[in-house]
């Protein structure tokens, strides 16, 4: 009867399939043929609702007629077959108590019964997981099955919901209004049937099951609502099964779709309290499960796309900030239990890690986590404690590592970057609310030490700087003063954290990655956090914070100098007997003053600080007057010790230098004129030449000879300084030459600014142009005649600084060597600084730096060969270690050169006889080994040749002509004999 609906060829193909395949395949082909003959409903936007309803009714009648022709069984038989196929005991028990009643007049329910049976037959007899050729289903048939499932869901699920659900546009259904009521027993069967469908992955192509999933979940909540309102009665086992079906969707189908549908259901207006309670419990339960918060963010962040795909919600798109507010309101709800809030806090921290690890996909969602975390932080003190503990756990590896085995890797580069990036987002994000920066106060010493030990050029160092600056900038003046005092005195509270002495941040050879390791027990590193603060402030843009810190340091220095207990304590100690006494003595006498002086000396070179002082002249002048008066009063106090006076002079010199620079940049000297009497009095009392030179410059600016700012800037020194601070290399070189001329002429202004010249020279030394930095080396050579110790110590610190770039450190080493050559044998006074510097560099893990240190040692030992006895054994051990274990050939060549140059510098072999044999043996082995590098052999041969020549000269000295000059006739007895001729002087 139905053959006339298909072409003859198609009918022959179907018949061929009937003959060649088994009975199951025949049934599948038969039911696929049935689906092809159906006219499935499609939404037509051009038709109004009334015409669409009429069209849907016509299609339903046509489809039901086709189904009855292909499957002549009545409804009850088909229901029994469907239930038997489903094989669900809970469903059978439920239907025994409440049988399904479907009349033939109810066309929609009849259509549902028929389609249940046919689609189950198709799905059960097709192996969707098989890749065998005979089991593959064509794309056309898969699309046909998807359309059939969607059409069935429209009648079986969407049309049988509780009446409450139809109050929203999402579930609006014209067919539902015509039905007298929902058939909940048949809806139970439909839920079980669609569970089978949703497990088939092929049906989820192109989000085809979104609407089906929504109707499926709505059907489950409809049954639970009907049971709560006593519209139907369900067994406890049935309620548990329905809950398990929801859990299955969450775990195995789609978490995002699940939460999206829950949110849609919660949007139903005037929903009964029972439904709201069920939805809220379901949302919270899933939110607290694994990855619940991440799923919630993904759900709402992609909601706009879902709406654009026709989810039935027509509204203006929400901004990211509005979405974040919605998420924060859900998460930080006061009705949540404390356990739920704790779980959400842990999930948010994990979510932030995921966002940073997948920045391309999730970085835009991070604001939701940050805002939610801040709202949870404000809810209760318990949450504040938990968040503080989680932050403490992040830094525990730095302050209290679990193991301290040498070489143990604490954090890899990826872990370190993630940790710092998370803290940066928590406290420095500007787009959403952040955590209060007061949480970071106990970690300021640790953060400053990490910043100080981290090399330049890494993003992590910039992020640390932002974190520290944010924390300090948000403090009140009193709080900031307390923090600075604790940092410099290192009197920390019990909860404050410091970097473990053996935890070191190492860069790799390429300077691209950082690794946190446990150093050896012999490793010593400077862990004073106050050393990093000036560097951080000068690189930051918070100039007001820099000014506040500068004034606090000045006040601290003044308070320390006023404290006379130092001198009394010093006088009481005649012999330091215990380690505690030694530590107390040193802490009371040196470190705080030295560190504050170093910080002040560093900050005065910061140009924005000078601008801030110019705007706040009153406070600065008041402090300068006070310090001048104290210094003058010290001359009349017998209890004042020399160490206090020296520290005060250093502080005063810094302030006078800063005052001079401020006067050179401003046209308001009248404000400073009341300083003249005190400066003149101090000039007559102090023996410090630097202070005298500075006072002379100040008096020139403040007395009647004061000229305008333009005239002062026209001075030779300022012109040279302006040139050297320019960006052009040729101008910098010209400025260097001008400064060298001024140094040779002993210009008073130049000598008074010698410390400033060192800072300028160090800055210029970083220039990549060889023409510039080679001339800058000449400037250091000129400065060494003015400030020997300061130049060498500054260069040594820069050379050993792990934070500096490799090229810069190598140039600094060259400058040190040139300065040593300039001093010649006089550099023996600084041999400890020079030798310790280069020997420390010879132990460096960086190959190029180690090679440079050995090469510099070779030149230095030639100059200081007469002092070699004191460090020969350590030097020989270094060379032997490099030659035996080193793998970098240039470094081994440089180590060989050290011995060769040492022999070149020896004058008297007798004084070095105990060292000649070890040197000879080492060089002889290198020179005789043919497999050794040719250059190493050449260095060894040169050294042996020099030794041979010196031995020959010692053993076989050459005969030398001696000149003797004699003068006759002076103090000799006069010749009395007459025959003797008289002296030539007596001829006249």
PDB file of C-alpha atoms in Angstrom, residues 122-375:
ATOM      1  CA  UNK A 122      15.986   1.854  15.740  1.00  0.00           C
ATOM      2  CA  UNK A 123      18.347   2.903  18.518  1.00  0.00           C
ATOM      3  CA  UNK A 124      18.577  -0.554  20.083  1.00  0.00           C
ATOM      4  CA  UNK A 125      19.341  -2.300  16.802  1.00  0.00           C
ATOM      5  CA  UNK A 126      22.083   0.076  15.644  1.00  0.00           C
ATOM      6  CA  UNK A 127      25.536  -0.228  17.150  1.00  0.00           C
ATOM      7  CA  UNK A 128      26.572   3.439  17.310  1.00  0.00           C
ATOM      8  CA  UNK A 129      29.932   2.584  18.917  1.00  0.00           C
ATOM      9  CA  UNK A 130      30.994   0.200  16.165  1.00  0.00           C
ATOM     10  CA  UNK A 131      33.224   1.274  13.283  1.00  0.00           C
ATOM     11  CA  UNK A 132      32.490  -1.779  11.189  1.00  0.00           C
ATOM     12  CA  UNK A 133      31.390  -0.984   7.672  1.00  0.00           C
ATOM     13  CA  UNK A 134      28.114  -2.845   7.980  1.00  0.00           C
ATOM     14  CA  UNK A 135      27.229  -0.967  11.182  1.00  0.00           C
ATOM     15  CA  UNK A 136      27.857   2.542   9.886  1.00  0.00           C
ATOM     16  CA  UNK A 137      24.809   4.774   9.525  1.00  0.00           C
ATOM     17  CA  UNK A 138      24.603   7.374   6.795  1.00  0.00           C
ATOM     18  CA  UNK A 139      24.599  11.081   7.644  1.00  0.00           C
ATOM     19  CA  UNK A 140      21.117  11.408   6.171  1.00  0.00           C
ATOM     20  CA  UNK A 141      19.741   8.733   8.484  1.00  0.00           C
ATOM     21  CA  UNK A 142      21.466  10.273  11.535  1.00  0.00           C
ATOM     22  CA  UNK A 143      19.910  13.642  10.700  1.00  0.00           C
ATOM     23  CA  UNK A 144      16.570  11.906  10.281  1.00  0.00           C
ATOM     24  CA  UNK A 145      16.867  10.309  13.728  1.00  0.00           C
ATOM     25  CA  UNK A 146      17.800  13.673  15.290  1.00  0.00           C
ATOM     26  CA  UNK A 147      14.767  15.367  13.741  1.00  0.00           C
ATOM     27  CA  UNK A 148      12.521  12.551  14.948  1.00  0.00           C
ATOM     28  CA  UNK A 149      13.864  12.775  18.514  1.00  0.00           C
ATOM     29  CA  UNK A 150      13.393  16.538  18.530  1.00  0.00           C
ATOM     30  CA  UNK A 151       9.830  16.201  17.238  1.00  0.00           C
ATOM     31  CA  UNK A 152       9.037  13.521  19.809  1.00  0.00           C
ATOM     32  CA  UNK A 153      10.449  15.696  22.625  1.00  0.00           C
ATOM     33  CA  UNK A 154       8.072  18.471  21.604  1.00  0.00           C
ATOM     34  CA  UNK A 155       5.052  16.221  22.351  1.00  0.00           C
ATOM     35  CA  UNK A 156       6.399  13.752  24.933  1.00  0.00           C
ATOM     36  CA  UNK A 157       8.323  16.185  27.152  1.00  0.00           C
ATOM     37  CA  UNK A 158       7.576  19.792  26.271  1.00  0.00           C
ATOM     38  CA  UNK A 159       3.849  19.224  25.952  1.00  0.00           C
ATOM     39  CA  UNK A 160       3.485  17.267  29.227  1.00  0.00           C
ATOM     40  CA  UNK A 161       5.103  19.643  31.693  1.00  0.00           C
ATOM     41  CA  UNK A 162       3.516  21.034  34.806  1.00  0.00           C
ATOM     42  CA  UNK A 163       1.407  24.108  34.081  1.00  0.00           C
ATOM     43  CA  UNK A 164       3.806  26.276  36.097  1.00  0.00           C
ATOM     44  CA  UNK A 165       6.505  25.914  33.439  1.00  0.00           C
ATOM     45  CA  UNK A 166       4.368  27.441  30.709  1.00  0.00           C
ATOM     46  CA  UNK A 167       4.387  30.823  32.402  1.00  0.00           C
ATOM     47  CA  UNK A 168       7.757  31.638  30.838  1.00  0.00           C
ATOM     48  CA  UNK A 169       8.491  32.134  27.157  1.00  0.00           C
ATOM     49  CA  UNK A 170      11.100  29.411  27.188  1.00  0.00           C
ATOM     50  CA  UNK A 171       8.497  26.654  27.708  1.00  0.00           C
ATOM     51  CA  UNK A 172       5.492  28.359  26.139  1.00  0.00           C
ATOM     52  CA  UNK A 173       3.420  25.751  24.286  1.00  0.00           C
ATOM     53  CA  UNK A 174       0.133  26.279  22.435  1.00  0.00           C
ATOM     54  CA  UNK A 175      -0.585  22.522  22.372  1.00  0.00           C
ATOM     55  CA  UNK A 176      -0.376  22.382  26.150  1.00  0.00           C
ATOM     56  CA  UNK A 177      -3.259  24.804  26.491  1.00  0.00           C
ATOM     57  CA  UNK A 178      -5.500  22.440  24.528  1.00  0.00           C
ATOM     58  CA  UNK A 179      -4.650  19.466  26.753  1.00  0.00           C
ATOM     59  CA  UNK A 180      -6.755  18.884  29.781  1.00  0.00           C
ATOM     60  CA  UNK A 181      -3.720  17.920  31.859  1.00  0.00           C
ATOM     61  CA  UNK A 182      -0.352  16.227  31.869  1.00  0.00           C
ATOM     62  CA  UNK A 183      -0.121  12.432  31.703  1.00  0.00           C
ATOM     63  CA  UNK A 184       2.562  11.938  34.361  1.00  0.00           C
ATOM     64  CA  UNK A 185       2.667   8.145  33.969  1.00  0.00           C
ATOM     65  CA  UNK A 186       3.462   8.453  30.272  1.00  0.00           C
ATOM     66  CA  UNK A 187       5.930  11.223  31.132  1.00  0.00           C
ATOM     67  CA  UNK A 188       7.811   8.716  33.297  1.00  0.00           C
ATOM     68  CA  UNK A 189       8.128   6.423  30.284  1.00  0.00           C
ATOM     69  CA  UNK A 190       9.240   9.338  28.118  1.00  0.00           C
ATOM     70  CA  UNK A 191      11.979  10.272  30.615  1.00  0.00           C
ATOM     71  CA  UNK A 192      13.317   6.713  30.576  1.00  0.00           C
ATOM     72  CA  UNK A 193      13.199   6.614  26.780  1.00  0.00           C
ATOM     73  CA  UNK A 194      14.986   9.917  26.349  1.00  0.00           C
ATOM     74  CA  UNK A 195      17.672   8.889  28.781  1.00  0.00           C
ATOM     75  CA  UNK A 196      18.619   6.228  26.219  1.00  0.00           C
ATOM     76  CA  UNK A 197      18.638   8.829  23.458  1.00  0.00           C
ATOM     77  CA  UNK A 198      20.817  11.328  25.360  1.00  0.00           C
ATOM     78  CA  UNK A 199      23.495   8.683  25.897  1.00  0.00           C
ATOM     79  CA  UNK A 200      24.083   8.422  22.126  1.00  0.00           C
ATOM     80  CA  UNK A 201      26.864  10.849  21.198  1.00  0.00           C
ATOM     81  CA  UNK A 202      25.988  10.945  17.510  1.00  0.00           C
ATOM     82  CA  UNK A 203      22.701  12.635  18.322  1.00  0.00           C
ATOM     83  CA  UNK A 204      24.484  15.600  19.948  1.00  0.00           C
ATOM     84  CA  UNK A 205      25.950  16.871  16.679  1.00  0.00           C
ATOM     85  CA  UNK A 206      25.873  20.670  16.328  1.00  0.00           C
ATOM     86  CA  UNK A 207      24.146  21.102  19.711  1.00  0.00           C
ATOM     87  CA  UNK A 208      21.102  19.293  18.353  1.00  0.00           C
ATOM     88  CA  UNK A 209      20.039  18.060  21.804  1.00  0.00           C
ATOM     89  CA  UNK A 210      20.099  21.423  23.622  1.00  0.00           C
ATOM     90  CA  UNK A 211      16.349  21.928  23.551  1.00  0.00           C
ATOM     91  CA  UNK A 212      15.760  18.216  24.201  1.00  0.00           C
ATOM     92  CA  UNK A 213      18.028  18.382  27.249  1.00  0.00           C
ATOM     93  CA  UNK A 214      16.179  21.425  28.528  1.00  0.00           C
ATOM     94  CA  UNK A 215      12.783  19.730  28.133  1.00  0.00           C
ATOM     95  CA  UNK A 216      14.142  16.511  29.666  1.00  0.00           C
ATOM     96  CA  UNK A 217      15.301  18.272  32.842  1.00  0.00           C
ATOM     97  CA  UNK A 218      12.098  20.304  32.975  1.00  0.00           C
ATOM     98  CA  UNK A 219      10.108  17.059  32.776  1.00  0.00           C
ATOM     99  CA  UNK A 220      11.981  15.605  35.758  1.00  0.00           C
ATOM    100  CA  UNK A 221      11.364  18.714  37.840  1.00  0.00           C
ATOM    101  CA  UNK A 222       7.708  18.692  36.696  1.00  0.00           C
ATOM    102  CA  UNK A 223       7.263  15.214  38.138  1.00  0.00           C
ATOM    103  CA  UNK A 224       8.968  16.194  41.380  1.00  0.00           C
ATOM    104  CA  UNK A 225       6.818  19.340  41.603  1.00  0.00           C
ATOM    105  CA  UNK A 226       3.644  17.345  40.880  1.00  0.00           C
ATOM    106  CA  UNK A 227       4.598  14.922  43.647  1.00  0.00           C
ATOM    107  CA  UNK A 228       5.227  17.817  46.050  1.00  0.00           C
ATOM    108  CA  UNK A 229       1.853  19.415  45.189  1.00  0.00           C
ATOM    109  CA  UNK A 230       0.145  15.981  45.331  1.00  0.00           C
ATOM    110  CA  UNK A 231      -0.937  16.146  41.693  1.00  0.00           C
ATOM    111  CA  UNK A 232       0.556  12.671  41.399  1.00  0.00           C
ATOM    112  CA  UNK A 233       2.078  10.160  43.719  1.00  0.00           C
ATOM    113  CA  UNK A 234       5.575   8.784  43.166  1.00  0.00           C
ATOM    114  CA  UNK A 235       7.403   6.127  45.097  1.00  0.00           C
ATOM    115  CA  UNK A 236      10.607   6.925  46.965  1.00  0.00           C
ATOM    116  CA  UNK A 237      12.517   4.667  44.609  1.00  0.00           C
ATOM    117  CA  UNK A 238      11.203   6.670  41.660  1.00  0.00           C
ATOM    118  CA  UNK A 239      12.326   9.957  43.221  1.00  0.00           C
ATOM    119  CA  UNK A 240      15.815   8.548  43.755  1.00  0.00           C
ATOM    120  CA  UNK A 241      15.949   7.368  40.151  1.00  0.00           C
ATOM    121  CA  UNK A 242      14.944  10.804  38.895  1.00  0.00           C
ATOM    122  CA  UNK A 243      17.718  12.376  40.973  1.00  0.00           C
ATOM    123  CA  UNK A 244      20.217   9.863  39.567  1.00  0.00           C
ATOM    124  CA  UNK A 245      19.180  10.827  36.061  1.00  0.00           C
ATOM    125  CA  UNK A 246      19.973  14.457  36.814  1.00  0.00           C
ATOM    126  CA  UNK A 247      23.337  13.441  38.259  1.00  0.00           C
ATOM    127  CA  UNK A 248      24.076  11.431  35.118  1.00  0.00           C
ATOM    128  CA  UNK A 249      23.626  14.521  32.963  1.00  0.00           C
ATOM    129  CA  UNK A 250      25.971  16.486  35.212  1.00  0.00           C
ATOM    130  CA  UNK A 251      28.680  13.848  35.248  1.00  0.00           C
ATOM    131  CA  UNK A 252      28.597  12.416  31.756  1.00  0.00           C
ATOM    132  CA  UNK A 253      26.673  14.631  29.346  1.00  0.00           C
ATOM    133  CA  UNK A 254      27.301  18.366  29.834  1.00  0.00           C
ATOM    134  CA  UNK A 255      27.845  20.335  33.024  1.00  0.00           C
ATOM    135  CA  UNK A 256      27.500  23.654  31.262  1.00  0.00           C
ATOM    136  CA  UNK A 257      24.160  22.690  29.698  1.00  0.00           C
ATOM    137  CA  UNK A 258      22.994  21.378  33.035  1.00  0.00           C
ATOM    138  CA  UNK A 259      23.630  24.621  34.928  1.00  0.00           C
ATOM    139  CA  UNK A 260      22.273  26.696  32.062  1.00  0.00           C
ATOM    140  CA  UNK A 261      19.005  24.804  32.201  1.00  0.00           C
ATOM    141  CA  UNK A 262      18.856  25.150  35.983  1.00  0.00           C
ATOM    142  CA  UNK A 263      19.263  28.902  35.599  1.00  0.00           C
ATOM    143  CA  UNK A 264      16.501  28.976  32.997  1.00  0.00           C
ATOM    144  CA  UNK A 265      14.178  27.075  35.298  1.00  0.00           C
ATOM    145  CA  UNK A 266      14.955  29.459  38.156  1.00  0.00           C
ATOM    146  CA  UNK A 267      13.849  32.333  35.931  1.00  0.00           C
ATOM    147  CA  UNK A 268      10.236  31.070  35.895  1.00  0.00           C
ATOM    148  CA  UNK A 269       8.098  33.869  37.356  1.00  0.00           C
ATOM    149  CA  UNK A 270       5.850  33.119  40.332  1.00  0.00           C
ATOM    150  CA  UNK A 271       7.268  29.598  40.645  1.00  0.00           C
ATOM    151  CA  UNK A 272       5.967  27.591  43.614  1.00  0.00           C
ATOM    152  CA  UNK A 273       8.150  27.521  46.700  1.00  0.00           C
ATOM    153  CA  UNK A 274       8.681  23.767  46.311  1.00  0.00           C
ATOM    154  CA  UNK A 275      10.114  24.199  42.816  1.00  0.00           C
ATOM    155  CA  UNK A 276      12.334  27.104  43.889  1.00  0.00           C
ATOM    156  CA  UNK A 277      13.626  25.074  46.795  1.00  0.00           C
ATOM    157  CA  UNK A 278      14.390  22.067  44.591  1.00  0.00           C
ATOM    158  CA  UNK A 279      16.163  24.189  41.982  1.00  0.00           C
ATOM    159  CA  UNK A 280      18.182  26.046  44.612  1.00  0.00           C
ATOM    160  CA  UNK A 281      19.281  22.825  46.285  1.00  0.00           C
ATOM    161  CA  UNK A 282      20.227  21.362  42.935  1.00  0.00           C
ATOM    162  CA  UNK A 283      22.231  24.461  41.993  1.00  0.00           C
ATOM    163  CA  UNK A 284      24.098  24.561  45.292  1.00  0.00           C
ATOM    164  CA  UNK A 285      24.755  20.836  45.226  1.00  0.00           C
ATOM    165  CA  UNK A 286      26.302  21.011  41.765  1.00  0.00           C
ATOM    166  CA  UNK A 287      28.109  24.243  42.555  1.00  0.00           C
ATOM    167  CA  UNK A 288      29.841  22.572  45.498  1.00  0.00           C
ATOM    168  CA  UNK A 289      30.801  19.516  43.499  1.00  0.00           C
ATOM    169  CA  UNK A 290      34.080  19.205  41.594  1.00  0.00           C
ATOM    170  CA  UNK A 291      34.614  22.054  39.107  1.00  0.00           C
ATOM    171  CA  UNK A 292      31.265  23.541  40.090  1.00  0.00           C
ATOM    172  CA  UNK A 293      32.410  27.156  40.147  1.00  0.00           C
ATOM    173  CA  UNK A 294      34.274  26.789  36.853  1.00  0.00           C
ATOM    174  CA  UNK A 295      31.137  25.360  35.272  1.00  0.00           C
ATOM    175  CA  UNK A 296      29.000  28.202  36.626  1.00  0.00           C
ATOM    176  CA  UNK A 297      31.323  30.812  35.109  1.00  0.00           C
ATOM    177  CA  UNK A 298      31.448  28.997  31.779  1.00  0.00           C
ATOM    178  CA  UNK A 299      27.668  28.680  31.803  1.00  0.00           C
ATOM    179  CA  UNK A 300      26.899  32.346  32.323  1.00  0.00           C
ATOM    180  CA  UNK A 301      29.773  33.588  30.198  1.00  0.00           C
ATOM    181  CA  UNK A 302      28.489  31.598  27.217  1.00  0.00           C
ATOM    182  CA  UNK A 303      24.828  32.364  27.923  1.00  0.00           C
ATOM    183  CA  UNK A 304      24.765  35.118  25.302  1.00  0.00           C
ATOM    184  CA  UNK A 305      25.652  32.593  22.622  1.00  0.00           C
ATOM    185  CA  UNK A 306      22.958  30.240  23.810  1.00  0.00           C
ATOM    186  CA  UNK A 307      20.362  32.992  23.672  1.00  0.00           C
ATOM    187  CA  UNK A 308      21.440  33.900  20.160  1.00  0.00           C
ATOM    188  CA  UNK A 309      20.846  30.283  19.153  1.00  0.00           C
ATOM    189  CA  UNK A 310      17.193  30.610  20.026  1.00  0.00           C
ATOM    190  CA  UNK A 311      16.824  29.596  23.654  1.00  0.00           C
ATOM    191  CA  UNK A 312      13.806  31.781  23.804  1.00  0.00           C
ATOM    192  CA  UNK A 313      15.210  34.658  25.803  1.00  0.00           C
ATOM    193  CA  UNK A 314      15.201  38.016  24.047  1.00  0.00           C
ATOM    194  CA  UNK A 315      17.084  40.678  25.957  1.00  0.00           C
ATOM    195  CA  UNK A 316      19.998  43.042  25.563  1.00  0.00           C
ATOM    196  CA  UNK A 317      23.337  41.246  25.955  1.00  0.00           C
ATOM    197  CA  UNK A 318      24.887  41.507  29.396  1.00  0.00           C
ATOM    198  CA  UNK A 319      28.329  43.015  29.886  1.00  0.00           C
ATOM    199  CA  UNK A 320      31.112  41.055  31.544  1.00  0.00           C
ATOM    200  CA  UNK A 321      30.786  43.165  34.663  1.00  0.00           C
ATOM    201  CA  UNK A 322      27.070  42.362  34.952  1.00  0.00           C
ATOM    202  CA  UNK A 323      27.763  38.663  34.488  1.00  0.00           C
ATOM    203  CA  UNK A 324      30.455  38.802  37.181  1.00  0.00           C
ATOM    204  CA  UNK A 325      28.000  40.488  39.534  1.00  0.00           C
ATOM    205  CA  UNK A 326      25.444  37.721  38.952  1.00  0.00           C
ATOM    206  CA  UNK A 327      28.042  35.038  39.662  1.00  0.00           C
ATOM    207  CA  UNK A 328      29.258  36.826  42.787  1.00  0.00           C
ATOM    208  CA  UNK A 329      25.693  37.156  44.082  1.00  0.00           C
ATOM    209  CA  UNK A 330      25.126  33.426  43.595  1.00  0.00           C
ATOM    210  CA  UNK A 331      28.415  32.383  45.175  1.00  0.00           C
ATOM    211  CA  UNK A 332      28.589  34.888  48.038  1.00  0.00           C
ATOM    212  CA  UNK A 333      25.020  34.271  49.213  1.00  0.00           C
ATOM    213  CA  UNK A 334      24.672  34.719  52.970  1.00  0.00           C
ATOM    214  CA  UNK A 335      22.394  31.711  53.194  1.00  0.00           C
ATOM    215  CA  UNK A 336      25.201  29.306  52.305  1.00  0.00           C
ATOM    216  CA  UNK A 337      26.586  27.213  55.111  1.00  0.00           C
ATOM    217  CA  UNK A 338      30.122  27.856  56.282  1.00  0.00           C
ATOM    218  CA  UNK A 339      31.199  24.536  54.823  1.00  0.00           C
ATOM    219  CA  UNK A 340      29.785  25.530  51.441  1.00  0.00           C
ATOM    220  CA  UNK A 341      31.602  28.873  51.565  1.00  0.00           C
ATOM    221  CA  UNK A 342      34.887  27.148  52.400  1.00  0.00           C
ATOM    222  CA  UNK A 343      34.442  24.780  49.473  1.00  0.00           C
ATOM    223  CA  UNK A 344      33.738  27.668  47.119  1.00  0.00           C
ATOM    224  CA  UNK A 345      36.848  29.543  48.278  1.00  0.00           C
ATOM    225  CA  UNK A 346      39.040  26.551  47.456  1.00  0.00           C
ATOM    226  CA  UNK A 347      37.324  26.183  44.091  1.00  0.00           C
ATOM    227  CA  UNK A 348      37.918  29.856  43.242  1.00  0.00           C
ATOM    228  CA  UNK A 349      41.638  29.589  43.942  1.00  0.00           C
ATOM    229  CA  UNK A 350      41.776  26.546  41.675  1.00  0.00           C
ATOM    230  CA  UNK A 351      39.743  28.426  39.066  1.00  0.00           C
ATOM    231  CA  UNK A 352      42.228  31.311  39.067  1.00  0.00           C
ATOM    232  CA  UNK A 353      45.061  28.868  38.409  1.00  0.00           C
ATOM    233  CA  UNK A 354      43.142  27.382  35.493  1.00  0.00           C
ATOM    234  CA  UNK A 355      42.487  30.823  34.003  1.00  0.00           C
ATOM    235  CA  UNK A 356      46.156  31.768  34.122  1.00  0.00           C
ATOM    236  CA  UNK A 357      47.243  28.440  32.651  1.00  0.00           C
ATOM    237  CA  UNK A 358      44.725  28.830  29.802  1.00  0.00           C
ATOM    238  CA  UNK A 359      44.908  32.562  29.214  1.00  0.00           C
ATOM    239  CA  UNK A 360      43.820  32.460  25.602  1.00  0.00           C
ATOM    240  CA  UNK A 361      40.516  30.799  26.480  1.00  0.00           C
ATOM    241  CA  UNK A 362      39.667  31.836  30.053  1.00  0.00           C
ATOM    242  CA  UNK A 363      41.527  35.022  30.970  1.00  0.00           C
ATOM    243  CA  UNK A 364      38.368  37.061  30.308  1.00  0.00           C
ATOM    244  CA  UNK A 365      36.526  35.037  32.959  1.00  0.00           C
ATOM    245  CA  UNK A 366      39.014  35.690  35.769  1.00  0.00           C
ATOM    246  CA  UNK A 367      37.095  38.723  37.004  1.00  0.00           C
ATOM    247  CA  UNK A 368      34.260  36.461  38.129  1.00  0.00           C
ATOM    248  CA  UNK A 369      36.574  34.573  40.456  1.00  0.00           C
ATOM    249  CA  UNK A 370      38.228  37.702  41.834  1.00  0.00           C
ATOM    250  CA  UNK A 371      34.931  39.456  42.534  1.00  0.00           C
ATOM    251  CA  UNK A 372      33.385  36.344  44.101  1.00  0.00           C
ATOM    252  CA  UNK A 373      36.419  35.816  46.311  1.00  0.00           C
ATOM    253  CA  UNK A 374      36.283  39.387  47.585  1.00  0.00           C
ATOM    254  CA  UNK A 375      32.567  39.051  48.363  1.00  0.00           C
TER     255      UNK A 375
END
